[in-house]
Amino acid sequence: TYEFELKKYTFIRDRIQEMLSAPDAYDEKDWESKILEFILVIYPKYIKALHSIPVKDMYSNPHRDIMREIDLGLLDDNGNLDIIEIKRPFESCVLSTCKYRDNYVPKKELSGAVVQAEKYIFYLNKWGIEGEKKLNEKYKDELPDDIKINIVNPKAMLILGRSRDFDEQQKFDFEII
């Protein structure tokens, strides 16, 4: 069993490293597709991954509702929905290279991704029961029979950037962030 598990994770690592070796050859949709293939293995807490989750934004324009699209949704065995936002892994989009008050701070791309994910969580929570009904209807053919999508305190993960060239201080500050 151990050897099989090791091979499984080695295969995933190798595929991701292959893509990372030529990041400009892949667009954001390519990354989403590849992560979608592997995410349930990497995070066994989840039983189903869903692509392009719609969410209603009732706040950006007071005169009409806008539909946004979350990159990936993950369902646990209770149907609770968490989200993943994926950005292309280009170099130096995570931390500034200069310190601010003796700290490495997030760059615009990381800050923007955090705000985007937080807004998606806000929109999901505000959408509430109506949103659950809409999402369950949209994904009814993809969900196991005994699972319904629930919007209960969703969490978000961000996949973006590269940290391979961080020094120890940058690794420390990034972990805090």
XYZ file of N, CA and C in Angstrom:
531
model
N 0.827 -1.193 0.000
C 0.000 0.000 0.000
C 0.868 1.254 0.000
N 1.918 1.233 0.809
C 2.798 2.397 0.886
C 3.410 2.710 -0.478
N 3.884 1.673 -1.197
C 4.501 1.892 -2.499
C 3.502 2.469 -3.498
N 2.258 1.989 -3.461
C 1.227 2.523 -4.341
C 0.960 3.992 -4.018
N 0.836 4.310 -2.740
C 0.599 5.700 -2.329
C 1.747 6.596 -2.786
N 2.955 6.126 -2.605
C 4.121 6.895 -3.015
C 4.110 7.143 -4.528
N 3.796 6.132 -5.304
C 3.736 6.278 -6.760
C 2.648 7.266 -7.171
N 1.530 7.216 -6.498
C 0.412 8.110 -6.810
C 0.824 9.572 -6.620
N 1.415 9.875 -5.480
C 1.812 11.254 -5.204
C 3.018 11.679 -6.042
N 3.898 10.744 -6.342
C 5.033 11.043 -7.217
C 4.540 11.388 -8.615
N 3.548 10.661 -9.108
C 2.968 10.945 -10.414
C 2.377 12.350 -10.443
N 1.612 12.721 -9.424
C 1.003 14.051 -9.348
C 2.089 15.123 -9.299
N 3.075 14.924 -8.442
C 4.175 15.883 -8.340
C 4.876 16.065 -9.680
N 5.142 14.963 -10.356
C 5.843 15.036 -11.631
C 5.024 15.775 -12.690
N 3.723 15.563 -12.733
C 2.881 16.259 -13.711
C 2.855 17.756 -13.421
N 2.746 18.122 -12.160
C 2.724 19.544 -11.804
C 4.088 20.177 -12.071
N 5.167 19.478 -11.734
C 6.503 20.010 -12.026
C 6.721 20.194 -13.522
N 6.177 19.274 -14.307
C 6.272 19.384 -15.765
C 5.601 20.672 -16.247
N 4.437 20.962 -15.718
C 3.739 22.191 -16.095
C 4.479 23.421 -15.582
N 5.024 23.324 -14.370
C 5.750 24.455 -13.799
C 7.048 24.753 -14.546
N 7.597 23.757 -15.217
C 8.844 23.986 -15.951
C 8.622 24.861 -17.183
N 7.371 24.965 -17.643
C 7.046 25.828 -18.787
C 5.714 26.529 -18.515
N 5.670 27.378 -17.480
C 4.386 27.950 -17.068
C 3.689 28.798 -18.125
N 4.453 29.405 -19.019
C 3.839 30.238 -20.051
C 3.112 29.422 -21.108
N 3.367 28.125 -21.148
C 2.723 27.259 -22.136
C 1.286 26.912 -21.738
N 0.898 27.260 -20.509
C -0.426 26.897 -20.002
C -1.168 28.152 -19.558
N -2.446 28.208 -19.890
C -3.244 29.324 -19.393
C -3.956 28.905 -18.106
N -4.717 29.830 -17.541
C -5.373 29.565 -16.262
C -6.336 28.383 -16.349
N -7.028 28.250 -17.467
C -7.964 27.127 -17.649
C -7.229 25.786 -17.659
N -6.017 25.752 -18.250
C -5.215 24.522 -18.228
C -4.873 24.139 -16.794
N -4.496 25.141 -15.991
C -4.168 24.870 -14.590
C -5.394 24.357 -13.834
N -6.544 24.992 -14.089
C -7.773 24.547 -13.433
C -8.066 23.085 -13.769
N -7.930 22.722 -15.033
C -8.212 21.344 -15.457
C -7.271 20.359 -14.789
N -5.994 20.714 -14.715
C -5.019 19.810 -14.104
C -5.265 19.674 -12.602
N -5.531 20.782 -11.932
C -5.815 20.725 -10.492
C -7.086 19.917 -10.248
N -8.079 20.082 -11.109
C -9.326 19.328 -10.979
C -9.070 17.822 -11.023
N -8.108 17.393 -11.843
C -7.769 15.975 -11.936
C -7.189 15.431 -10.624
N -6.417 16.258 -9.920
C -5.649 15.774 -8.782
C -6.198 16.152 -7.408
N -7.074 17.105 -7.343
C -7.418 17.718 -6.058
C -8.027 16.741 -5.060
N -8.832 15.809 -5.523
C -9.471 14.864 -4.601
C -8.466 13.871 -4.033
N -7.379 13.639 -4.743
C -6.321 12.775 -4.223
C -5.508 13.541 -3.183
N -5.214 14.801 -3.501
C -4.405 15.618 -2.601
C -5.166 15.946 -1.317
N -6.482 16.181 -1.427
C -7.323 16.508 -0.277
C -8.440 15.470 -0.147
N -8.158 14.333 0.469
C -9.160 13.260 0.542
C -10.378 13.591 1.406
N -10.378 14.723 2.076
C -11.552 15.168 2.831
C -12.741 15.375 1.902
N -12.440 15.720 0.644
C -13.482 16.052 -0.317
C -13.827 14.844 -1.175
N -15.117 14.760 -1.534
C -15.569 13.622 -2.331
C -15.936 14.011 -3.759
N -16.083 15.304 -4.011
C -16.489 15.749 -5.338
C -15.888 17.115 -5.619
N -15.349 17.277 -6.835
C -14.842 18.574 -7.287
C -15.732 19.047 -8.426
N -16.100 20.311 -8.380
C -16.976 20.905 -9.392
C -16.250 22.076 -10.045
N -16.405 22.204 -11.340
C -15.718 23.239 -12.103
C -16.666 24.394 -12.396
N -16.158 25.616 -12.362
C -16.902 26.825 -12.756
C -18.219 26.979 -11.991
N -18.119 27.206 -10.706
C -19.291 27.348 -9.835
C -19.867 28.755 -9.995
N -21.123 28.874 -10.399
C -21.716 30.210 -10.488
C -22.096 30.716 -9.095
N -21.982 32.016 -8.901
C -22.411 32.631 -7.646
C -23.006 33.998 -7.968
N -24.086 34.321 -7.295
C -24.794 35.575 -7.564
C -24.173 36.716 -6.759
N -23.784 37.769 -7.487
C -23.250 38.990 -6.887
C -24.377 40.028 -6.927
N -24.953 40.296 -5.771
C -26.063 41.244 -5.679
C -25.606 42.630 -5.246
N -24.296 42.839 -5.141
C -23.773 44.057 -4.545
C -23.006 44.961 -5.496
N -22.413 44.431 -6.549
C -21.579 45.249 -7.435
C -22.376 46.267 -8.240
N -23.598 45.896 -8.599
C -24.454 46.791 -9.367
C -25.839 46.772 -8.724
N -26.261 47.876 -8.114
C -27.542 47.874 -7.396
C -28.765 47.690 -8.292
N -28.594 47.807 -9.606
C -29.728 47.725 -10.525
C -29.924 46.339 -11.133
N -28.914 45.474 -10.999
C -29.089 44.119 -11.536
C -28.103 43.164 -10.867
N -28.524 41.921 -10.778
C -27.648 40.892 -10.236
C -26.637 40.475 -11.304
N -25.436 40.180 -10.867
C -24.360 39.741 -11.750
C -23.976 38.333 -11.321
N -23.760 37.457 -12.267
C -23.288 36.117 -11.944
C -21.769 36.087 -12.092
N -21.107 35.662 -11.049
C -19.658 35.478 -11.055
C -19.387 33.980 -11.201
N -18.116 33.634 -11.407
C -17.772 32.229 -11.569
C -16.551 31.882 -10.725
N -16.737 30.962 -9.808
C -15.670 30.458 -8.947
C -14.958 29.344 -9.715
N -13.625 29.331 -9.675
C -12.873 28.345 -10.458
C -13.285 26.907 -10.125
N -13.137 26.515 -8.866
C -13.454 25.148 -8.461
C -14.209 25.145 -7.147
N -15.093 24.187 -7.020
C -15.780 23.959 -5.760
C -15.477 22.553 -5.285
N -15.360 22.388 -3.989
C -15.105 21.080 -3.392
C -16.212 20.765 -2.406
N -16.726 19.540 -2.482
C -17.766 19.099 -1.557
C -17.215 18.025 -0.648
N -17.483 18.174 0.653
C -17.122 17.103 1.576
C -18.284 16.103 1.641
N -18.151 15.075 2.464
C -19.178 14.029 2.478
C -20.508 14.481 3.070
N -20.561 15.681 3.632
C -21.824 16.254 4.098
C -22.409 17.237 3.083
N -21.721 17.430 1.961
C -22.189 18.347 0.935
C -21.778 19.784 1.160
N -20.960 20.044 2.169
C -20.501 21.404 2.434
C -19.530 21.846 1.343
N -19.737 23.061 0.857
C -18.984 23.588 -0.269
C -17.834 24.467 0.197
N -16.641 24.187 -0.293
C -15.477 25.052 -0.164
C -15.055 25.421 -1.579
N -14.202 26.436 -1.696
C -13.841 26.909 -3.034
C -12.330 26.991 -3.206
N -11.915 26.948 -4.477
C -10.513 27.134 -4.840
C -10.456 28.161 -5.964
N -9.575 29.122 -5.811
C -9.280 30.071 -6.878
C -7.865 29.789 -7.351
N -7.710 29.687 -8.650
C -6.428 29.336 -9.244
C -5.955 30.486 -10.132
N -4.701 30.832 -9.983
C -4.052 31.826 -10.838
C -2.822 31.176 -11.448
N -2.395 31.683 -12.577
C -1.194 31.143 -13.207
C 0.008 31.314 -12.282
N 0.919 30.343 -12.278
C 2.038 30.367 -11.328
C 3.246 31.153 -11.812
N 3.014 32.388 -12.248
C 4.171 33.132 -12.722
C 5.013 33.618 -11.546
N 6.277 33.873 -11.847
C 7.247 34.257 -10.820
C 6.874 35.580 -10.160
N 7.252 35.715 -8.943
C 7.213 36.967 -8.202
C 5.850 37.658 -8.204
N 4.800 36.904 -7.977
C 3.474 37.519 -7.860
C 2.932 37.391 -6.438
N 3.724 36.838 -5.545
C 3.223 36.547 -4.204
C 3.660 37.596 -3.193
N 4.972 37.793 -3.052
C 5.499 38.740 -2.059
C 6.319 39.824 -2.727
N 6.277 40.994 -2.115
C 7.136 42.072 -2.588
C 8.586 41.694 -2.314
N 9.476 42.236 -3.101
C 10.893 41.957 -2.889
C 11.522 42.951 -1.925
N 10.817 44.051 -1.671
C 11.269 45.050 -0.707
C 10.436 44.911 0.561
N 11.071 45.217 1.663
C 10.362 45.115 2.931
C 9.592 46.398 3.232
N 8.487 46.226 3.909
C 7.711 47.336 4.453
C 7.685 47.144 5.961
N 8.302 48.066 6.692
C 8.410 47.977 8.146
C 8.954 46.618 8.588
N 9.995 46.197 7.905
C 10.730 44.971 8.204
C 9.928 43.695 7.907
N 8.956 43.799 7.001
C 8.140 42.645 6.620
C 8.024 42.565 5.104
N 7.994 41.340 4.606
C 7.640 41.132 3.202
C 6.121 41.077 3.142
N 5.550 41.928 2.319
C 4.091 42.046 2.260
C 3.575 41.454 0.941
N 2.282 41.120 0.891
C 1.728 40.539 -0.335
C 1.779 41.510 -1.506
N 2.012 40.962 -2.673
C 1.922 41.749 -3.904
C 0.460 41.861 -4.323
N 0.206 42.705 -5.301
C -1.152 42.973 -5.765
C -1.868 41.696 -6.189
N -1.191 40.779 -6.865
C -1.825 39.560 -7.354
C -2.338 38.701 -6.195
N -1.537 38.573 -5.138
C -1.969 37.794 -3.977
C -3.089 38.518 -3.238
N -2.921 39.808 -3.003
C -3.969 40.579 -2.317
C -5.281 40.529 -3.100
N -5.175 40.679 -4.413
C -6.368 40.644 -5.257
C -7.056 39.294 -5.212
N -6.269 38.211 -5.217
C -6.848 36.864 -5.146
C -7.537 36.633 -3.799
N -6.950 37.167 -2.730
C -7.574 37.041 -1.411
C -8.913 37.780 -1.384
N -8.931 38.997 -1.897
C -10.179 39.775 -1.930
C -11.217 39.055 -2.789
N -10.796 38.559 -3.941
C -11.717 37.837 -4.823
C -12.323 36.631 -4.101
N -11.503 35.825 -3.445
C -12.004 34.651 -2.734
C -12.923 35.055 -1.575
N -12.545 36.098 -0.848
C -13.391 36.555 0.264
C -14.745 37.043 -0.245
N -14.746 37.735 -1.379
C -16.022 38.170 -1.953
C -16.865 36.978 -2.375
N -16.243 35.984 -2.972
C -17.001 34.794 -3.355
C -17.633 34.129 -2.131
N -16.900 34.056 -1.044
C -17.466 33.496 0.191
C -18.632 34.359 0.670
N -18.452 35.668 0.646
C -19.517 36.595 1.033
C -20.750 36.391 0.158
N -20.539 36.336 -1.174
C -21.672 36.152 -2.094
C -22.371 34.816 -1.845
N -21.597 33.761 -1.635
C -22.212 32.454 -1.359
C -23.068 32.514 -0.104
N -22.519 33.106 0.960
C -23.274 33.195 2.216
C -24.546 34.017 2.052
N -24.468 35.120 1.338
C -25.645 35.964 1.126
C -26.680 35.285 0.228
N -26.204 34.482 -0.714
C -27.089 33.775 -1.627
C -27.898 32.712 -0.892
N -27.313 32.125 0.148
C -27.999 31.242 1.079
C -28.781 30.094 0.470
N -30.003 29.907 0.973
C -30.850 28.784 0.568
C -31.180 28.841 -0.923
N -31.427 30.038 -1.434
C -31.696 30.180 -2.869
C -30.504 29.675 -3.678
N -29.307 30.025 -3.245
C -28.101 29.574 -3.926
C -27.933 28.072 -3.852
N -28.215 27.505 -2.680
C -28.132 26.052 -2.545
C -29.068 25.375 -3.541
N -30.296 25.887 -3.651
C -31.263 25.306 -4.596
C -30.743 25.402 -6.028
N -30.223 26.580 -6.406
C -29.716 26.771 -7.772
C -28.528 25.847 -8.061
N -27.601 25.751 -7.118
C -26.429 24.911 -7.326
C -26.803 23.429 -7.355
N -27.712 23.023 -6.490
C -28.152 21.625 -6.504
C -28.844 21.280 -7.810
N -29.612 22.199 -8.344
C -30.269 21.965 -9.635
C -29.217 21.887 -10.750
N -28.272 22.823 -10.755
C -27.244 22.846 -11.805
C -26.409 21.568 -11.809
N -26.052 21.067 -10.628
C -25.133 19.936 -10.529
C -25.816 18.616 -10.196
N -27.134 18.540 -10.304
C -27.865 17.341 -9.870
C -27.372 16.066 -10.552
N -26.963 16.154 -11.804
C -26.492 14.968 -12.524
C -25.064 14.572 -12.148
N -24.336 15.474 -11.503
C -22.948 15.194 -11.131
C -22.798 14.777 -9.668
N -23.825 15.014 -8.853
C -23.735 14.736 -7.424
C -24.165 13.310 -7.104
N -23.516 12.696 -6.119
C -24.021 11.406 -5.639
C -25.464 11.579 -5.136
N -26.250 10.526 -5.215
C -27.676 10.604 -4.868
C -27.947 11.151 -3.475
N -27.108 10.835 -2.521
C -27.367 11.220 -1.133
C -26.668 12.518 -0.716
N -26.119 13.263 -1.678
C -25.390 14.500 -1.361
C -26.132 15.698 -1.947
N -26.330 16.694 -1.116
C -26.869 17.986 -1.535
C -25.847 19.051 -1.163
N -25.688 20.047 -2.020
C -24.748 21.138 -1.756
C -25.290 22.016 -0.642
N -24.438 22.263 0.346
C -24.766 23.142 1.471
C -23.778 24.304 1.498
N -24.310 25.488 1.726
C -23.447 26.658 1.901
C -23.409 26.953 3.395
N -22.395 26.405 4.055
C -22.241 26.550 5.498
C -20.788 26.937 5.779
N -20.565 28.222 5.993
C -19.227 28.703 6.331
C -18.159 28.188 5.353
N -18.303 28.502 4.062
C -17.317 28.007 3.088
C -15.916 28.539 3.383
N -14.957 27.734 3.027
C -13.549 28.119 3.140
C -12.989 28.227 1.729
N -11.901 28.957 1.599
C -11.289 29.133 0.286
C -9.820 28.757 0.337
N -9.347 28.208 -0.773
C -7.928 27.958 -0.986
C -7.519 28.745 -2.217
N -6.310 29.254 -2.185
C -5.743 29.943 -3.338
C -4.557 29.140 -3.841
N -4.495 28.982 -5.138
C -3.340 28.342 -5.758
C -2.794 29.352 -6.753
N -1.615 29.898 -6.435
C -1.020 30.907 -7.300
C 0.448 31.064 -6.993
N 1.169 31.587 -7.959
C 2.547 32.003 -7.745
C 3.527 30.884 -7.487
N 4.718 31.309 -7.127
C 5.817 30.396 -6.840
C 6.542 30.884 -5.601
N 7.003 29.956 -4.785
C 7.752 30.319 -3.584
C 9.148 29.700 -3.575
N 9.557 29.107 -4.660
C 10.823 28.370 -4.678
C 12.042 29.243 -4.420
N 11.978 30.535 -4.724
C 13.136 31.406 -4.538
C 13.067 32.230 -3.256
N 12.121 31.932 -2.393
C 12.012 32.669 -1.123
C 13.198 32.369 -0.226
N 13.694 33.403 0.447
C 14.684 33.168 1.489
C 13.922 32.822 2.784
N 14.643 32.584 3.854
C 13.998 32.146 5.095
C 13.009 33.180 5.643
N 13.371 34.462 5.572
C 12.476 35.521 6.063
C 11.203 35.590 5.218
N 11.343 35.456 3.918
C 10.167 35.477 3.048
C 9.277 34.265 3.322
N 9.876 33.100 3.525
C 9.083 31.904 3.859
C 8.325 32.125 5.158
N 9.000 32.713 6.127
C 8.349 32.987 7.424
C 7.181 33.954 7.256
N 7.421 35.076 6.573
C 6.357 36.072 6.377
C 5.211 35.490 5.556
N 5.541 34.695 4.554
C 4.482 34.087 3.732
C 3.626 33.136 4.564
N 4.253 32.389 5.434
C 3.495 31.481 6.313
C 2.552 32.268 7.218
N 2.990 33.410 7.708
C 2.115 34.262 8.536
C 0.929 34.750 7.722
N 1.214 35.203 6.496
C 0.148 35.704 5.623
C -0.849 34.600 5.378
